[in-house]
Structures are given as C-alpha cells and as structure tokens.
CSV table of C-alpha atoms in Angstrom, one decimal:
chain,number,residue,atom,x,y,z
U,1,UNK,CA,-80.2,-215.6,61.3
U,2,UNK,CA,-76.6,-216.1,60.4
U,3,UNK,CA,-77.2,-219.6,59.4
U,4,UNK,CA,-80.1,-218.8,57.1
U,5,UNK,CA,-77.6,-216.4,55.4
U,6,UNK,CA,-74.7,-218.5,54.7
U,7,UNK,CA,-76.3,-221.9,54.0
U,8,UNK,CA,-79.7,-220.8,52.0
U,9,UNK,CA,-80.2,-222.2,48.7
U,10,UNK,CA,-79.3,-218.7,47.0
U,11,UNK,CA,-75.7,-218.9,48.6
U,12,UNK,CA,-75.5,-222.7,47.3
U,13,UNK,CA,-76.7,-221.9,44.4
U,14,UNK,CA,-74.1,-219.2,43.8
U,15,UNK,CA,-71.4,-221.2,45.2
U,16,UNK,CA,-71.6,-223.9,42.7
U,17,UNK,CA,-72.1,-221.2,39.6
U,18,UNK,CA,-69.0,-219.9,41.2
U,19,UNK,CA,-67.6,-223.4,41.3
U,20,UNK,CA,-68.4,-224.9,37.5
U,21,UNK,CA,-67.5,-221.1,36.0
U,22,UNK,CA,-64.0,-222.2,37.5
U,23,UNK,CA,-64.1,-225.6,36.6
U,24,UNK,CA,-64.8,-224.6,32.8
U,25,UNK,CA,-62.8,-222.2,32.8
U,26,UNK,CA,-59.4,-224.0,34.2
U,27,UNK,CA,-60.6,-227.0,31.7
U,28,UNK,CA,-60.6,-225.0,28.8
U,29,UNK,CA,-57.1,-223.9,29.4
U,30,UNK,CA,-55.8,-227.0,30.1
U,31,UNK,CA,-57.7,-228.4,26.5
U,32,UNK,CA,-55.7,-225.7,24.9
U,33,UNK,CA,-52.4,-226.3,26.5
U,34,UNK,CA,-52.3,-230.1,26.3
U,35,UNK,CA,-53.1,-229.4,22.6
U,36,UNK,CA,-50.2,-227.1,22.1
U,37,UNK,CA,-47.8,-229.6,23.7
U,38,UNK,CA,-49.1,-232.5,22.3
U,39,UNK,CA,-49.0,-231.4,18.3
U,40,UNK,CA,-45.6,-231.0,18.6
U,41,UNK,CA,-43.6,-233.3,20.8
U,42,UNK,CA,-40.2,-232.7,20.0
U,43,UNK,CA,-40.8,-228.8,21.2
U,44,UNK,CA,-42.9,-229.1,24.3
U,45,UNK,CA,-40.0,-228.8,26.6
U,46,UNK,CA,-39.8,-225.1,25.3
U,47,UNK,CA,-43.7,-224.9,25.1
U,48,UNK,CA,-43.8,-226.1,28.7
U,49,UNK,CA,-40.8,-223.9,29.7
U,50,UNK,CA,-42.2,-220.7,28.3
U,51,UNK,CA,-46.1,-221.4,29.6
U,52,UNK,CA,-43.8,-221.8,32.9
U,53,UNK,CA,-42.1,-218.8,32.8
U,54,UNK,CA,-45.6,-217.0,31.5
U,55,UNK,CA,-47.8,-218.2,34.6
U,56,UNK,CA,-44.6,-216.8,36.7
U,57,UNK,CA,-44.9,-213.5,35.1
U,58,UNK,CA,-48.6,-213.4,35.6
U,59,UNK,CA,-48.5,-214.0,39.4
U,60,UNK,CA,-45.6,-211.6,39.6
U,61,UNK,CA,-47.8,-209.0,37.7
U,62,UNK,CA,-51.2,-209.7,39.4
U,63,UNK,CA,-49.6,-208.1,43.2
U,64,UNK,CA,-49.0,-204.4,41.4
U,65,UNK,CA,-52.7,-205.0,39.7
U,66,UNK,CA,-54.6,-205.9,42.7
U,67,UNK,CA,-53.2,-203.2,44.0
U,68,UNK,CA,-53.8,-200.6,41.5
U,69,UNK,CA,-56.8,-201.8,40.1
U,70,UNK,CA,-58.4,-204.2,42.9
U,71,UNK,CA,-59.2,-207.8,42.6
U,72,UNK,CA,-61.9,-208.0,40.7
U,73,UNK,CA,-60.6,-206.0,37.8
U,74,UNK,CA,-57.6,-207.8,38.0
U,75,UNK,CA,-59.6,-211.1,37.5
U,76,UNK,CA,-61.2,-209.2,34.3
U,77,UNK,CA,-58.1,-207.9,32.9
U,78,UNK,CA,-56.2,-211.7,33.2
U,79,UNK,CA,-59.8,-213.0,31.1
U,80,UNK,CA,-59.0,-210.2,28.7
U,81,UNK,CA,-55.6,-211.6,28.3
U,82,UNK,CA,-56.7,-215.0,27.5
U,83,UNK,CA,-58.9,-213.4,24.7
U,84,UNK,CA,-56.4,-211.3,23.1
U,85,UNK,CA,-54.2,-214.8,22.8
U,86,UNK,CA,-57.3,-216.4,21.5
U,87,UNK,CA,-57.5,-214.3,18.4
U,88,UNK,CA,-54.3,-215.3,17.1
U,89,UNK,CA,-55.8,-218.5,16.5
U,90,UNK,CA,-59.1,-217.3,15.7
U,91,UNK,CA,-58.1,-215.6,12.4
U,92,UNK,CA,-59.1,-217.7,10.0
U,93,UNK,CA,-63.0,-218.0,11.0
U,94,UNK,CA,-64.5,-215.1,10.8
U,95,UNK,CA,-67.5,-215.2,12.9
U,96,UNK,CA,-65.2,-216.9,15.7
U,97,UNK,CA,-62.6,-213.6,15.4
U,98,UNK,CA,-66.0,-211.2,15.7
U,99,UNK,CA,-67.5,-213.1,18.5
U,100,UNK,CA,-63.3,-212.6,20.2
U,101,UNK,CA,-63.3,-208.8,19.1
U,102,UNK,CA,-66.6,-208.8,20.8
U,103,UNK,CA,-66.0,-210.5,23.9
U,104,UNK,CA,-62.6,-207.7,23.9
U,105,UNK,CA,-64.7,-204.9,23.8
U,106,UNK,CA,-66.7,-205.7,26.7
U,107,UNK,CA,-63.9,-206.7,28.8
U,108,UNK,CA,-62.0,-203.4,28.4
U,109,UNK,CA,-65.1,-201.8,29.9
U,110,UNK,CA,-64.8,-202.9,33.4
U,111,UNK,CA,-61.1,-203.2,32.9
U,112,UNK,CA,-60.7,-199.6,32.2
U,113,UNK,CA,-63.4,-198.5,34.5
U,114,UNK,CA,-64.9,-200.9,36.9
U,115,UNK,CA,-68.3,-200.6,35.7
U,116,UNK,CA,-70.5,-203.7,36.3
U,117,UNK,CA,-68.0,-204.9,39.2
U,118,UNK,CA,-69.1,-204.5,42.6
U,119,UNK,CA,-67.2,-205.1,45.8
U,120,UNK,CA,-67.3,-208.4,46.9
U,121,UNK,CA,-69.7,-208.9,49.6
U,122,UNK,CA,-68.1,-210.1,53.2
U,123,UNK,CA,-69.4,-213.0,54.6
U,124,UNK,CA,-72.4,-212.1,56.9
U,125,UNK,CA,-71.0,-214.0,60.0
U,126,UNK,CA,-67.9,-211.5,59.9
U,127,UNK,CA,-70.7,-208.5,60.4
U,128,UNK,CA,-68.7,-206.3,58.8
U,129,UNK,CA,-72.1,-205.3,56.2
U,130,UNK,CA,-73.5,-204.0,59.1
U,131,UNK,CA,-71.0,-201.0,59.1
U,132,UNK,CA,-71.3,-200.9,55.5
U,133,UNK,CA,-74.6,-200.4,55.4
U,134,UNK,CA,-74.6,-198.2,57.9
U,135,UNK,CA,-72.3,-195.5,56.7
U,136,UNK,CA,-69.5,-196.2,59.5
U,137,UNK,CA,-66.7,-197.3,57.1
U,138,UNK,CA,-64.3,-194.1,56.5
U,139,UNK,CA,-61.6,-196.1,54.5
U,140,UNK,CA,-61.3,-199.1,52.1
U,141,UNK,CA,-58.1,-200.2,50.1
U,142,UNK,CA,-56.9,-203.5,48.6
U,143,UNK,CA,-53.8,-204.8,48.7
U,144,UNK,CA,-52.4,-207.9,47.4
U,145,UNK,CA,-52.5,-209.9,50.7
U,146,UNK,CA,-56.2,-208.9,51.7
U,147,UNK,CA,-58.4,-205.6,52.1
U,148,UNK,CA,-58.0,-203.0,54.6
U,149,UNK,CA,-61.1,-201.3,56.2
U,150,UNK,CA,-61.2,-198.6,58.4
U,151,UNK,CA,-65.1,-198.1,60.5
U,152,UNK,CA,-66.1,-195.6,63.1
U,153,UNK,CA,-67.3,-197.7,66.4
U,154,UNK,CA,-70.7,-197.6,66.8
U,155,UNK,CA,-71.1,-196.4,70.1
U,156,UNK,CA,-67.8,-193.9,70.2
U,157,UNK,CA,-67.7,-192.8,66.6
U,158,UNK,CA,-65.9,-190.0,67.6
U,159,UNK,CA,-63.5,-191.5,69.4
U,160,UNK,CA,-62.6,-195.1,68.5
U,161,UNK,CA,-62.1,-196.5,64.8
U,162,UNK,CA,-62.3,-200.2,64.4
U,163,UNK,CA,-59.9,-202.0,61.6
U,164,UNK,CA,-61.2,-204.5,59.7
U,165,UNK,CA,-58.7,-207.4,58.0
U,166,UNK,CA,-60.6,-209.2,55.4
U,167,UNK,CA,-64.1,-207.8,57.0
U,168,UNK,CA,-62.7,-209.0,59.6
U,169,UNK,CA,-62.5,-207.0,63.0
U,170,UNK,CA,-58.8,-206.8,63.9
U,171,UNK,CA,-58.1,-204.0,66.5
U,172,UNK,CA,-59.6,-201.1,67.7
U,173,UNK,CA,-58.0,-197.6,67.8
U,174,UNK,CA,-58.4,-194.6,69.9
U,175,UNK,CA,-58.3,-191.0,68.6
U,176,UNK,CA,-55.4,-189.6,69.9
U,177,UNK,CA,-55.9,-185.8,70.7
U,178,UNK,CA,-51.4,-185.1,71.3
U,179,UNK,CA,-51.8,-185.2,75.3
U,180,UNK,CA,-50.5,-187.6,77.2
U,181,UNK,CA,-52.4,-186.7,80.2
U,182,UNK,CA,-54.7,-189.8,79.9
U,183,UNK,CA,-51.7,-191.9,80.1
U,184,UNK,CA,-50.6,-190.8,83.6
C-alpha cells in the first residue's frame, strides 16, 4: 500500500532526522556568522558583503558539481568546505584541529569516490522503484535542474522506452527503425 509506504513511522522518523540534521546544521552557521559580524562592528558591511558574494559563488559553483559529481556528493563536498574553514579557527586547540583533520579525511572519501552515498530513493507513489528493481532502467544522469532516467516499457521493451523526470514518468518513446512506412 502506497500509503503505508509514505506515511509509516520509518518514513516520519527519517523525515524529521532529515529535518533537525538541517535545522542544526543551518543554526550552527548562522552562530558562527552572527559571531563574526557582531565582534567587529565597524567591518561587518565588508564581512556581510564578502559572505554575500561567497554564498553567490557557491550556488554558481554547485550547477557544474551536480552535474559532474551528482547531488549527493555535492552536498558532501559543500560540508567538506565548511570544515576546511573550520580549521582556521581550530588551530589553537589541538584535539578540536584532530577531531577537524578527522572529520576531513572522511569527507574526501565519498567526495572523491562516492562510497557510502547511494542514490536517493524516489518516492514510492511515483513507481519509478519498480523499474529499478526490475532491471528496466537503461540510463540515469543528473543535472542541475533534476535527474534524467531512461526505462524499457514493461510490456514492449523492445520497442518503447519510457522517460522519467524526477522518477517521474514524463513521455514515452518509440524505437524508431529509419522507415517511414508506419507513418503513411
């Protein structure tokens, strides 16, 4: 049952660990940001201006990294980031900077590789799993605006491929064989 699947206490559950990793995450940020502004008043108009222009470059980079190294790596590598700026600061303790070299190390891993990252999983009211899991999806690539899937039909998987937007179905196409006889 669809409805079993997307309301059960394991999706809720994993919603709100979704939800309160964001929450402390964005919170943390915004602790260290409202820091930085607020030790030094006379220079937060440049400290504003440069986080500004920062958070521009960082969505301007993030459409050639979802496309080159897919969303979730790209979430990884914008974490690993934040670290690397973190040991600036964390210098003078020295547990702190091993626990950041640390946390470094195991970022790079599925930054550079992928490992530990799996695809995320599309919403089971979409359907698309079911091709997944059956072996009928020929083609899958990211792009910055969403995912691109490419499935043989079911019943004609010679003949029609179905295109999936998001796990999405969007629009079926035929194999086209170079006649135009059918079309006559």
């Amino acid at each position: 049952n669809i409805a079993d699947k997307t309301t059960g206490v394991k999706e809720i559950a994993e919603l709100v660990f979704v939800a309160v990793l964001l929450t402390v995450s964005f919170f943390a940020v915004g602790l260290v940001l409202s820091t930085i502004l607020s030790r030094d008043p006379e220079k937060a108009q440049k400290l504003y201006a440069a986080d500004l222009l920062g958070a521009a470059l960082g969505c301007t980079l993030a459409v050639p990294f979802i496309w080159t190294l897919t969303p979730p790596r790209t979430v990884v590598l914008s974490g690993l980031i934040i670290a690397l700026g973190g040991l600036r600061l964390a210098r003078g303790t020295k547990w702190l900077f091993g626990a950041g070299v640390a946390a470094i190390a195991v970022l790079l891993v599925p930054v550079a590789t992928g490992l530990g990252l799996r695809d995320p999983v599309v919403a089971a009211s979409k359907s698309f799993e079911d091709y997944r899991n059956g072996k009928l999806v020929m083609y899958s690539k990211w792009s910055p605006v969403f995912r691109i899937d490419v499935a043989k039909h079911p019943l004609y998987p010679n003949d029609v491929f179905l295109v999936f937007h998001d796990g999405q179905p969007g629009s079926g196409i035929r194999r086209f064989d170079g006649s135009f006889e059918r079309f006559q």
